Coordinates of C-alpha atoms in Angstrom, one line a residue:
Chain C
X50 CA 60.9 -1.5 -82.0
X51 CA 63.2 -0.7 -85.1
X52 CA 64.6 -3.9 -87.4
X53 CA 67.7 -5.3 -88.1
X54 CA 69.0 -6.2 -91.7
X55 CA 68.1 -9.0 -91.2
X56 CA 64.7 -8.8 -90.6
X57 CA 64.0 -5.4 -93.1
X58 CA 65.6 -8.1 -95.7
X59 CA 62.9 -11.7 -95.0
X60 CA 60.0 -9.2 -94.1
X61 CA 60.5 -8.3 -97.8
X62 CA 60.5 -11.6 -99.1
X63 CA 57.9 -11.6 -97.4
X64 CA 56.3 -8.8 -98.6
X65 CA 55.6 -7.7 -95.3
X66 CA 55.6 -4.2 -93.9
X67 CA 57.9 -5.7 -90.4
X68 CA 58.2 -8.9 -89.4
X69 CA 60.0 -9.8 -85.5
X70 CA 62.4 -12.5 -83.9
X71 CA 60.9 -15.6 -83.9
X72 CA 58.6 -14.4 -86.4
X73 CA 57.3 -17.8 -89.3
X74 CA 56.9 -16.3 -92.3
X75 CA 56.5 -17.4 -96.1
X76 CA 59.3 -15.4 -98.4
X77 CA 60.1 -15.0 -102.0
X78 CA 63.8 -17.2 -102.8
X79 CA 66.0 -15.1 -105.1
X80 CA 69.1 -16.7 -105.7
X81 CA 69.7 -20.5 -105.8
X82 CA 72.4 -22.2 -105.8
X83 CA 73.2 -25.7 -106.6
X84 CA 76.4 -28.1 -106.6
X85 CA 76.9 -31.0 -106.7
X86 CA 76.6 -33.7 -103.5
X87 CA 72.4 -32.1 -102.8
X88 CA 71.0 -31.3 -106.0
X89 CA 70.9 -34.5 -107.3
X90 CA 68.8 -35.8 -104.6
X91 CA 66.4 -32.9 -104.8
X92 CA 65.8 -33.2 -108.4
X93 CA 65.4 -37.4 -107.7
X94 CA 63.0 -36.4 -105.1
X95 CA 61.1 -34.0 -107.9
X96 CA 60.9 -36.4 -109.9
X97 CA 59.8 -38.9 -108.0
X98 CA 57.0 -36.8 -106.7
X99 CA 55.4 -36.1 -109.8
X100 CA 56.6 -31.7 -109.9
X101 CA 59.8 -32.2 -111.7
X102 CA 60.1 -27.6 -112.5
X103 CA 62.0 -25.1 -111.9
X104 CA 60.2 -22.1 -110.4
X105 CA 62.6 -19.7 -113.2
X106 CA 65.8 -20.2 -114.8
X107 CA 67.6 -17.8 -114.3
X108 CA 67.3 -17.4 -110.5
X109 CA 69.3 -20.7 -110.3
X110 CA 72.9 -20.9 -110.3
X111 CA 74.6 -24.3 -110.8
X112 CA 78.6 -25.8 -110.7
X113 CA 79.2 -28.7 -109.2
X114 CA 82.3 -28.2 -107.7
X115 CA 82.0 -30.8 -103.8
X116 CA 83.8 -33.6 -106.3
X117 CA 85.2 -32.2 -109.4
X118 CA 86.6 -33.1 -111.3
X119 CA 84.4 -36.5 -110.7
X120 CA 86.9 -38.6 -108.7
X121 CA 85.1 -42.0 -109.3
X122 CA 82.2 -43.8 -110.9
X123 CA 79.8 -42.6 -108.0
X124 CA 80.7 -39.4 -108.2
X125 CA 80.0 -39.2 -112.2
X126 CA 77.2 -40.4 -111.7
X127 CA 76.6 -37.7 -109.6
X128 CA 77.2 -35.0 -112.0
X129 CA 75.2 -36.6 -114.8
X130 CA 72.0 -36.4 -112.6
X131 CA 72.8 -32.4 -111.8
X132 CA 73.8 -32.0 -115.7
X133 CA 71.3 -34.1 -117.2
X134 CA 68.6 -31.7 -115.1
X135 CA 70.5 -28.1 -115.6
X136 CA 70.1 -28.8 -119.6
X137 CA 66.2 -30.0 -119.1
X138 CA 65.2 -27.4 -117.3
X139 CA 67.8 -24.5 -119.6
X140 CA 69.1 -23.4 -116.7
X141 CA 70.5 -19.9 -117.2
X142 CA 73.8 -20.3 -115.1
X143 CA 75.6 -23.2 -115.3
X144 CA 79.2 -23.4 -114.7
X145 CA 80.7 -26.4 -115.8
X146 CA 83.9 -28.0 -115.8
X147 CA 86.1 -26.0 -116.7
X148 CA 83.9 -23.1 -115.7
X149 CA 83.4 -25.1 -113.0
X150 CA 84.6 -23.7 -109.1
X151 CA 83.9 -23.8 -105.4
X152 CA 79.7 -22.9 -104.5
X153 CA 80.1 -19.2 -102.6
X154 CA 83.4 -18.1 -104.5
X155 CA 82.1 -18.1 -108.0
X156 CA 78.8 -17.6 -107.0
X157 CA 80.1 -13.4 -106.4
X158 CA 83.0 -13.2 -108.2
X159 CA 80.4 -14.2 -111.0
X160 CA 77.9 -11.4 -110.3
X161 CA 75.1 -13.3 -108.2
X162 CA 74.5 -12.6 -105.5
X163 CA 73.2 -8.8 -104.4
X164 CA 72.3 -7.2 -101.4
X165 CA 69.2 -7.2 -100.2
X166 CA 68.5 -10.5 -101.5
X167 CA 67.0 -13.9 -100.1
X168 CA 69.6 -16.7 -101.5
X169 CA 69.5 -20.0 -100.4
X170 CA 71.8 -22.8 -101.3
X171 CA 72.4 -27.0 -101.0
X172 CA 75.3 -25.8 -98.7
X173 CA 75.3 -25.1 -95.0
X174 CA 78.1 -22.5 -96.3
X175 CA 75.5 -20.3 -97.6
X176 CA 75.6 -18.0 -95.4
X177 CA 79.1 -16.7 -97.4
X178 CA 76.7 -14.2 -99.2
X179 CA 74.9 -12.9 -96.1
X180 CA 78.8 -10.3 -96.6
X181 CA 76.6 -8.6 -99.1
X182 CA 74.1 -7.9 -97.0
X183 CA 72.3 -9.5 -98.2
X184 CA 70.2 -12.3 -96.3
X185 CA 71.7 -16.4 -97.5
X186 CA 71.5 -19.5 -95.4
X187 CA 71.9 -22.8 -96.0
X188 CA 68.9 -25.7 -97.0
X189 CA 69.3 -29.4 -97.4
X190 CA 67.8 -31.2 -99.8
X191 CA 64.0 -31.5 -99.5
X192 CA 63.8 -27.6 -99.5
X193 CA 65.9 -27.0 -101.7
X194 CA 63.7 -29.0 -104.2
X195 CA 61.1 -26.7 -102.7
X196 CA 62.6 -24.1 -102.9
X197 CA 63.5 -24.6 -107.1
X198 CA 60.2 -25.9 -107.9
X199 CA 57.9 -23.2 -106.3
X200 CA 61.3 -20.4 -105.4
X201 CA 59.3 -20.4 -101.8
X202 CA 60.2 -21.4 -98.0
X203 CA 59.0 -21.0 -94.8
X204 CA 61.8 -19.4 -92.8
X205 CA 61.7 -18.4 -88.7
X206 CA 62.6 -14.8 -88.3
X207 CA 66.3 -15.3 -87.1
X208 CA 67.0 -13.3 -82.9
X209 CA 70.5 -11.5 -83.7
X210 CA 73.4 -10.9 -82.2
X211 CA 75.2 -8.1 -82.9
X212 CA 79.4 -9.1 -83.3
X213 CA 81.1 -4.9 -82.8
X214 CA 84.9 -5.7 -84.7
X215 CA 86.9 -2.8 -83.6
X216 CA 90.3 -2.0 -83.9
X217 CA 93.1 -2.7 -86.9
X218 CA 94.4 -6.4 -87.2
X219 CA 98.7 -6.1 -86.9
X220 CA 100.3 -7.6 -89.7
X221 CA 99.8 -11.4 -90.2
X222 CA 96.5 -11.3 -88.1
X223 CA 93.5 -11.4 -90.9
X224 CA 89.9 -11.7 -90.9
X225 CA 90.3 -15.8 -90.8
X226 CA 92.0 -14.9 -87.5
X227 CA 88.9 -13.0 -86.4
X228 CA 86.8 -14.9 -87.2
X229 CA 88.2 -18.1 -84.8
X230 CA 88.6 -16.2 -81.9
X231 CA 84.9 -15.1 -82.4
X232 CA 84.2 -18.6 -82.3
X233 CA 86.4 -20.0 -79.6
X234 CA 85.0 -17.3 -77.5
X235 CA 81.2 -17.7 -78.1
X236 CA 81.2 -21.4 -79.1
X237 CA 80.5 -23.8 -82.2
X238 CA 76.2 -23.5 -81.1
X239 CA 77.0 -19.7 -79.4
X240 CA 74.8 -18.3 -82.4
X241 CA 72.7 -21.1 -83.2
X242 CA 69.5 -20.8 -84.9
X243 CA 70.6 -17.2 -84.6
X244 CA 71.8 -14.1 -87.0
X245 CA 75.3 -13.4 -86.7
X246 CA 75.7 -10.0 -87.6
X247 CA 79.1 -7.9 -88.3
X248 CA 79.7 -4.3 -87.4
X249 CA 82.3 -2.0 -86.3
X250 CA 85.4 0.2 -87.8
X251 CA 87.3 -3.0 -88.8
X252 CA 85.6 -3.9 -91.5
X253 CA 86.9 -0.5 -93.1
X254 CA 89.6 -1.8 -93.4
X255 CA 88.4 -5.4 -94.4
X256 CA 87.8 -6.1 -98.6
X257 CA 84.9 -7.9 -100.1
X258 CA 87.3 -11.1 -100.2
X259 CA 88.4 -11.4 -95.8
X260 CA 84.8 -10.7 -95.0
X261 CA 83.1 -13.3 -96.6
X262 CA 85.7 -15.5 -94.9
X263 CA 84.0 -13.8 -91.8
X264 CA 79.8 -14.8 -93.1
X265 CA 80.6 -18.6 -94.5
X266 CA 82.3 -19.1 -90.9
X267 CA 79.0 -18.5 -88.9
X268 CA 77.3 -21.3 -89.1
X269 CA 80.6 -22.7 -87.3
X270 CA 79.0 -20.9 -85.0
X271 CA 75.7 -22.4 -85.3
X272 CA 74.2 -19.6 -87.1
X273 CA 71.4 -19.8 -88.9
X274 CA 73.2 -16.6 -91.0
X275 CA 75.7 -14.0 -90.4
X276 CA 75.7 -10.3 -92.2
X277 CA 77.4 -7.9 -93.0
X278 CA 76.5 -4.3 -93.7
X279 CA 76.9 -1.9 -97.0
X280 CA 79.1 0.3 -97.9
X281 CA 81.8 1.4 -100.2
X282 CA 83.7 -1.7 -100.2
X283 CA 80.8 -3.6 -101.2
X284 CA 80.0 -1.5 -103.8
X285 CA 82.8 -1.6 -105.8
X286 CA 83.1 -4.8 -105.8
X287 CA 79.5 -4.9 -106.7
X288 CA 80.5 -2.3 -109.8
X289 CA 83.0 -4.5 -110.8
X290 CA 81.2 -8.3 -110.5
X291 CA 77.7 -7.6 -110.9
X292 CA 77.0 -8.2 -114.5
X293 CA 73.2 -9.2 -116.3
X294 CA 71.4 -8.0 -113.7
X295 CA 72.9 -4.6 -111.8
X296 CA 70.0 -2.5 -109.8
X297 CA 69.7 -4.1 -105.5
X298 CA 68.2 -2.6 -102.4
X299 CA 70.2 -1.2 -99.5
X300 CA 69.3 -2.4 -95.7
X301 CA 70.6 -1.3 -92.9
X302 CA 70.1 -1.9 -89.7
X303 CA 67.7 1.1 -87.2
X304 CA 70.1 2.0 -85.0
X305 CA 66.8 1.1 -82.8
X306 CA 67.5 -2.5 -83.8
X307 CA 67.2 -5.0 -80.5
X308 CA 69.4 -7.6 -80.7
X309 CA 69.5 -10.8 -78.3
X310 CA 73.2 -9.6 -77.8
X311 CA 75.5 -7.6 -77.9
X312 CA 79.4 -9.1 -78.5
X313 CA 82.1 -6.7 -79.4
X314 CA 86.5 -8.2 -79.6
X315 CA 89.8 -5.4 -79.9
X316 CA 91.1 -6.5 -83.1
X317 CA 94.0 -4.6 -82.8
X318 CA 95.5 -7.0 -79.9
X319 CA 94.3 -10.0 -81.4
X320 CA 97.2 -13.0 -82.8
X321 CA 97.4 -14.9 -85.3
X322 CA 95.3 -17.6 -84.6
X323 CA 94.5 -22.0 -84.8
X324 CA 91.8 -24.0 -84.3
X325 CA 92.9 -26.9 -82.6
X326 CA 90.5 -30.0 -82.9
X327 CA 88.1 -31.6 -83.1
X328 CA 85.9 -28.3 -83.5
X329 CA 86.2 -25.1 -85.0
X330 CA 85.7 -23.0 -81.4
X331 CA 88.8 -24.6 -80.0
X332 CA 91.2 -21.5 -81.8
X333 CA 94.3 -20.4 -79.2
X334 CA 96.8 -17.7 -80.4
X335 CA 99.5 -19.4 -82.4
X336 CA 102.6 -18.2 -79.5
X337 CA 100.7 -21.0 -77.2
X338 CA 100.6 -24.0 -79.9
X339 CA 103.7 -23.1 -81.9
X340 CA 105.9 -26.4 -82.4
X341 CA 103.6 -28.6 -83.5
X342 CA 104.9 -30.7 -86.0
X343 CA 101.8 -31.1 -89.2
X344 CA 102.2 -33.6 -92.2
X345 CA 100.7 -31.3 -94.6
X346 CA 98.9 -27.9 -95.2
X347 CA 96.0 -27.1 -97.4
X348 CA 95.5 -23.7 -99.4
X349 CA 92.0 -23.6 -100.9
X350 CA 88.7 -23.7 -100.1
X351 CA 84.8 -21.7 -100.3
X352 CA 87.1 -20.7 -97.1
X353 CA 90.6 -18.8 -98.2
X354 CA 91.5 -20.1 -101.6
X355 CA 91.0 -15.8 -103.5
X356 CA 93.5 -14.7 -104.7
X357 CA 93.4 -12.8 -101.5
X358 CA 94.6 -16.0 -99.8
X359 CA 96.9 -17.0 -102.2
X360 CA 99.4 -13.6 -103.0
X361 CA 99.8 -14.0 -98.8
X362 CA 100.1 -18.0 -98.9
X363 CA 103.1 -17.2 -101.8
X364 CA 104.9 -13.8 -100.2
X365 CA 105.7 -16.4 -97.6
X366 CA 106.1 -19.7 -99.5
X367 CA 109.0 -17.3 -101.7
X368 CA 112.4 -19.1 -102.5
X369 CA 111.8 -20.9 -99.1
X370 CA 110.9 -24.7 -99.8
X371 CA 108.1 -26.5 -97.9
X372 CA 109.2 -28.9 -95.2
X373 CA 105.1 -30.7 -95.9
X374 CA 102.4 -32.0 -98.3
X375 CA 101.6 -28.9 -99.2
X376 CA 98.0 -28.9 -101.8
X377 CA 96.9 -25.4 -103.1
X378 CA 93.8 -24.8 -104.2
X379 CA 92.7 -22.1 -105.9
X380 CA 88.1 -22.1 -105.4
X381 CA 87.7 -21.0 -109.3
X382 CA 88.7 -21.0 -112.5
X383 CA 89.7 -16.8 -112.7
X384 CA 91.4 -17.4 -109.1
X385 CA 93.5 -19.6 -110.9
X386 CA 94.2 -17.9 -114.4
X387 CA 94.8 -14.4 -112.3
X388 CA 97.2 -16.5 -110.0
X389 CA 98.7 -18.2 -112.7
X390 CA 99.7 -14.5 -114.7
X391 CA 100.7 -13.2 -111.1
X392 CA 103.3 -15.9 -111.2
X393 CA 101.9 -17.0 -107.9
X394 CA 102.3 -20.7 -109.5
X395 CA 105.6 -20.6 -110.6
X396 CA 106.1 -19.8 -105.9
X397 CA 104.3 -22.7 -105.6
X398 CA 105.8 -25.2 -107.6
X399 CA 109.5 -24.1 -106.5
X400 CA 107.7 -24.7 -103.1
X401 CA 107.4 -28.1 -104.1
X402 CA 103.4 -26.9 -103.7
X403 CA 100.7 -29.1 -105.3
X404 CA 98.5 -26.7 -107.7
X405 CA 95.2 -28.3 -107.6
X406 CA 92.5 -27.6 -109.8
X407 CA 89.4 -25.7 -108.6
X408 CA 87.3 -28.0 -106.4
X409 CA 85.9 -28.6 -102.0
X410 CA 88.8 -31.7 -102.8
X411 CA 89.9 -32.9 -99.3
X412 CA 87.8 -30.0 -97.3
X413 CA 85.5 -32.0 -96.3
X414 CA 87.0 -35.1 -96.8
X415 CA 86.1 -35.8 -99.7
X416 CA 89.7 -36.2 -102.8
X417 CA 92.8 -34.7 -103.5
X418 CA 94.4 -34.5 -100.1
X419 CA 92.9 -36.7 -97.7
X420 CA 94.8 -37.4 -94.8
X421 CA 95.7 -41.2 -93.7
X422 CA 95.1 -42.4 -90.1
X423 CA 97.4 -39.7 -87.2
X424 CA 98.4 -37.5 -89.7
X425 CA 97.5 -33.4 -88.6
X426 CA 97.0 -31.1 -91.3
X427 CA 97.1 -27.6 -90.8
X428 CA 94.4 -26.1 -93.4
X429 CA 92.8 -22.7 -94.6
X430 CA 89.3 -24.2 -93.9
X431 CA 86.6 -24.3 -92.0
X432 CA 85.7 -27.5 -90.4
X433 CA 88.2 -29.6 -88.5
X434 CA 85.6 -32.5 -86.7
X435 CA 86.4 -36.3 -86.2
X436 CA 87.4 -37.6 -89.9
X437 CA 86.2 -34.2 -91.3
X438 CA 89.5 -34.6 -94.0
X439 CA 90.0 -38.2 -93.8
X440 CA 90.5 -41.3 -90.8
X441 CA 89.0 -40.0 -88.2
X442 CA 91.6 -40.8 -86.2
X443 CA 93.2 -37.9 -88.6
X444 CA 93.5 -34.0 -87.4
X445 CA 93.1 -30.5 -88.8
X446 CA 94.1 -27.7 -87.6
X447 CA 92.3 -24.8 -89.0
X448 CA 94.4 -21.3 -89.5
X449 CA 95.1 -18.5 -92.2
X450 CA 96.7 -19.3 -94.9
X451 CA 99.7 -16.9 -94.1
X452 CA 100.0 -19.0 -91.0
X453 CA 99.4 -22.5 -93.3
X454 CA 101.9 -22.0 -95.5
X455 CA 104.1 -20.5 -93.1
X456 CA 104.0 -23.8 -91.3
X457 CA 104.3 -25.5 -94.4
X458 CA 107.1 -23.2 -95.1
X459 CA 108.8 -25.3 -91.2
X460 CA 106.1 -28.0 -91.3
X461 CA 105.0 -27.2 -88.1
X462 CA 102.6 -24.8 -86.6
X463 CA 104.8 -21.3 -87.3
X464 CA 104.1 -17.9 -86.2
X465 CA 103.4 -16.3 -89.3
X466 CA 104.5 -13.1 -88.5
X467 CA 108.0 -14.0 -88.4
X468 CA 107.9 -14.1 -92.7
X469 CA 106.2 -10.4 -93.1
Chain Z
X274 CA 59.8 -50.3 -76.6
X275 CA 62.8 -48.7 -78.5
X276 CA 65.7 -49.4 -76.6
X277 CA 68.6 -46.2 -76.0
X278 CA 71.6 -45.5 -77.8
X279 CA 73.5 -43.0 -75.4
X280 CA 75.9 -40.8 -76.5
X281 CA 77.0 -38.5 -73.7
X282 CA 78.7 -35.6 -76.3
X283 CA 77.1 -32.7 -77.5
X284 CA 77.9 -31.1 -80.4
X285 CA 77.6 -34.4 -82.8
X286 CA 77.8 -33.6 -86.0
X287 CA 77.5 -34.6 -89.5
X288 CA 80.9 -35.2 -90.4
X289 CA 80.7 -38.3 -87.9
X290 CA 76.5 -39.1 -89.0
X291 CA 77.6 -39.8 -92.7
X292 CA 81.9 -39.0 -93.4
X293 CA 81.3 -36.8 -96.1
X294 CA 83.3 -39.4 -98.0
X295 CA 80.2 -41.4 -98.2
X296 CA 78.6 -38.5 -100.1
X297 CA 79.2 -39.9 -103.6
X298 CA 75.7 -41.6 -103.2
X299 CA 72.1 -40.7 -102.2
X300 CA 71.0 -44.3 -101.2
X301 CA 69.0 -44.3 -97.8
X302 CA 70.1 -47.7 -98.4
X303 CA 73.9 -47.5 -98.2
X304 CA 73.7 -44.1 -96.2
X305 CA 72.1 -46.1 -93.3
X306 CA 75.7 -49.2 -93.7
X307 CA 77.4 -46.4 -92.6
X308 CA 75.0 -44.2 -90.3
X309 CA 77.4 -43.1 -86.9
X310 CA 80.5 -44.4 -88.2
X311 CA 83.2 -41.4 -88.0
X312 CA 81.7 -41.7 -84.2
X313 CA 81.1 -45.6 -83.9
X314 CA 81.8 -48.3 -85.7
X315 CA 78.9 -51.5 -84.5
X316 CA 76.0 -48.6 -84.3
X317 CA 74.9 -50.1 -87.1
X318 CA 75.8 -54.2 -85.6
X319 CA 74.3 -53.1 -82.4
X320 CA 70.6 -50.8 -83.6
X321 CA 67.3 -52.1 -83.8
X322 CA 64.1 -51.6 -85.6
X323 CA 63.0 -48.0 -84.0
X324 CA 65.5 -47.3 -81.4
X325 CA 66.9 -44.3 -79.8
X326 CA 69.8 -42.2 -80.2
X327 CA 70.2 -40.4 -76.9
X328 CA 73.1 -37.1 -76.8
X329 CA 73.8 -34.0 -75.5
X330 CA 73.6 -30.8 -77.5
X331 CA 73.7 -29.4 -80.7
X332 CA 72.6 -33.2 -82.1
X333 CA 73.6 -32.4 -85.8
X334 CA 76.2 -29.5 -85.9
X335 CA 78.0 -28.9 -89.0
X336 CA 76.5 -30.1 -93.0
X337 CA 73.6 -29.0 -94.5
X338 CA 74.1 -32.6 -95.9
X339 CA 70.2 -34.7 -95.9
X340 CA 71.5 -37.8 -96.5
X341 CA 72.6 -37.2 -92.8
X342 CA 68.8 -37.5 -91.0
X343 CA 68.3 -40.6 -94.6
X344 CA 71.6 -42.7 -92.6
X345 CA 69.6 -42.3 -89.5
X346 CA 66.0 -43.3 -90.8
X347 CA 68.3 -45.9 -92.7
X348 CA 68.8 -47.8 -89.7
X349 CA 65.5 -47.6 -88.8
X350 CA 66.0 -45.1 -86.0
X351 CA 63.0 -44.1 -84.1
X352 CA 63.9 -40.9 -83.3
X353 CA 67.0 -38.5 -82.1
X354 CA 66.6 -37.5 -78.0
X355 CA 69.1 -34.7 -77.8
X356 CA 69.4 -31.7 -75.9
X357 CA 69.3 -29.0 -78.8
X358 CA 69.6 -30.3 -82.4
X359 CA 71.9 -28.4 -84.8
X360 CA 69.1 -25.4 -87.1
X361 CA 70.0 -27.4 -90.0
X362 CA 69.4 -31.2 -89.3
X363 CA 66.7 -29.8 -87.0
X364 CA 64.4 -28.7 -90.5
X365 CA 65.7 -31.2 -92.7
X366 CA 64.7 -33.8 -90.0
X367 CA 61.2 -31.7 -90.4
X368 CA 61.2 -32.0 -93.8
X369 CA 61.5 -35.4 -94.7
X370 CA 59.4 -36.5 -91.8
X371 CA 61.3 -37.9 -89.3
X372 CA 60.2 -36.3 -85.5
X373 CA 63.1 -35.7 -83.9
X374 CA 62.7 -34.8 -79.4
X375 CA 64.5 -31.2 -78.0
X376 CA 64.5 -32.1 -74.4
X377 CA 66.3 -30.9 -71.6
X378 CA 65.8 -33.7 -69.6
X379 CA 66.3 -36.6 -71.3
X380 CA 69.7 -36.8 -72.1
X381 CA 72.0 -37.2 -68.7
X382 CA 68.6 -39.4 -66.6
X383 CA 68.5 -41.8 -70.0
X384 CA 70.9 -45.1 -69.5
X385 CA 72.9 -46.6 -72.2
X386 CA 70.3 -49.6 -73.0
X387 CA 67.6 -49.0 -71.7
X388 CA 64.8 -49.1 -72.9
X389 CA 61.9 -46.4 -73.2
X390 CA 58.1 -45.7 -74.5
X391 CA 57.7 -42.8 -76.8
X392 CA 53.6 -41.0 -77.3
X393 CA 54.7 -38.0 -79.2
X394 CA 51.6 -36.8 -79.2
X395 CA 51.5 -36.2 -75.3
X396 CA 55.2 -35.6 -75.5
X397 CA 56.6 -37.9 -72.8
X398 CA 58.7 -40.2 -72.8
X399 CA 58.2 -43.8 -70.3
X400 CA 61.8 -45.0 -69.0
X401 CA 61.0 -48.7 -68.4
X402 CA 63.7 -49.6 -67.0
X403 CA 64.1 -47.2 -64.2
X404 CA 60.5 -45.9 -64.3
X405 CA 61.3 -42.8 -64.8
X406 CA 58.9 -40.8 -67.2
X407 CA 60.3 -37.6 -69.5
X408 CA 58.0 -34.7 -70.4
X409 CA 59.0 -33.6 -73.5
X410 CA 56.7 -30.2 -75.8
X411 CA 56.0 -31.7 -78.6
X412 CA 57.2 -31.0 -82.2
X413 CA 55.2 -26.6 -83.1
X414 CA 51.3 -27.4 -85.4
X415 CA 53.4 -26.2 -88.3
X416 CA 56.2 -28.8 -88.3
X417 CA 53.8 -31.5 -87.3
X418 CA 51.8 -30.3 -90.5
X419 CA 54.3 -31.1 -92.4
X420 CA 55.3 -34.2 -90.4
X421 CA 51.5 -36.2 -90.5
X422 CA 51.4 -34.5 -94.7
X423 CA 54.7 -36.6 -95.1
X424 CA 57.5 -34.4 -95.9
X425 CA 57.2 -31.0 -96.9
X426 CA 57.1 -32.1 -100.8
X427 CA 54.4 -33.6 -99.6
X428 CA 52.4 -30.6 -97.9
X429 CA 53.7 -28.2 -100.8
X430 CA 52.4 -30.5 -103.6
X431 CA 49.3 -29.9 -101.8
X432 CA 48.9 -25.7 -102.5
X433 CA 49.8 -26.4 -105.6

């Protein structure tokens, strides 16, 4: 019996020949991602237990992002605790304000993600990095503390579900629409405890940025990790971004690897999708919900705050005025600069958008665009749970940057294809 | 004796258990004041020490915030009985030494306000109000090992 890519990476990390689904392993961790919400409690735990140490200062990447720049006194205290710890241990990769960005956009961009490695982070969307043929999963603060101190964690190797994506998406249909269609079909717990392995010919038409949008949302189907095999597109991105450590190991699933099930999707027939409140699985084709009045559009986040996303939104907003509050949040400082240099800020400014500094911000109802009771927001983010972006009686509609931008122009849910 | 607080719903998520606007603190008592606020504003005023939350599938889905477990534990809730749990929430609870009960049969049979008696060792919930006994599979040994040590960090300290 062959192994899946997920099983192979876990086997290597556990120093074993092979690993099968359901097997418990102690895996060595290659990279730990730390941010401002879940890491400060982990630090406190380590200090309290008398094990305030880091296993390898060069394998921990720190960036405040959720409430950054500090939105209030309490979040400033969190940042202070994070900062003191990072400096005390001389953490090698510490992105401070001005260099800090939304973690899941920042780490790949700064060359910290390598194929074949095991990456954990104190954030559920850490599954994003699986786009680089790595095993990557989100953990809580106690796991984070254990990983920081020991460089190891226990895992139950997940069974895999293979998603085969075929066909070319039509103009106006993006990887966000694909993943919303996937989650609409399999459900928010359709991949609970499982690996979601993406495959199929559509991938060869998707950039790494587009792929990250999909693996980012693997958790929205309940998955432990999302993963995509290595190819020329992966290689090219890594050639451009890897810095200090440029070697990596490529694993791929065996042809006789065991899958719990295989789901096929024809991306050529997909429409732009909108996930209606209050679950990410609430995706429907935009034609079924267009016309719904919105109060705000939000373009940003670890799902869709990358340069390609901003370009798509800018193209639609160019020469037009947004009819509703529209907030654009480039996910990292270098995306921010690139957007500025490409003239996208001029377009957003002329359209009446707010351009924010990199932050998770309003995606999780933190700040920079929180919703009042009864308000509705079309958002390029990943969750539309009750109260996610603000008041429990507000509503979030998940969509691609194109759909969010088109909806911003008209002030209501709008099919972006008329603007493309 | 523990009183059941039944939420007959699937996918109760971390934004409902502890909304992100409160994540600027990790103080357990402060988090406890907002426990379940996104779902039931009155929860904190009606829950008593040792009470039990009962829910459907995929409890705790969403964020990796361990604050969700801390808010529940801080509110002195004894355990959560659900048909299934989201992965990170489940793992966080074990790592914190907080016992969760996965039971396909409990939710659906237990009514809001029922008095429960739980035997964690044998895996038995006695519903004293209805007289119904519900069995569940106790946690596997490796998870019990972590819980009995008082959480993951105490557990790994033994090995360090």
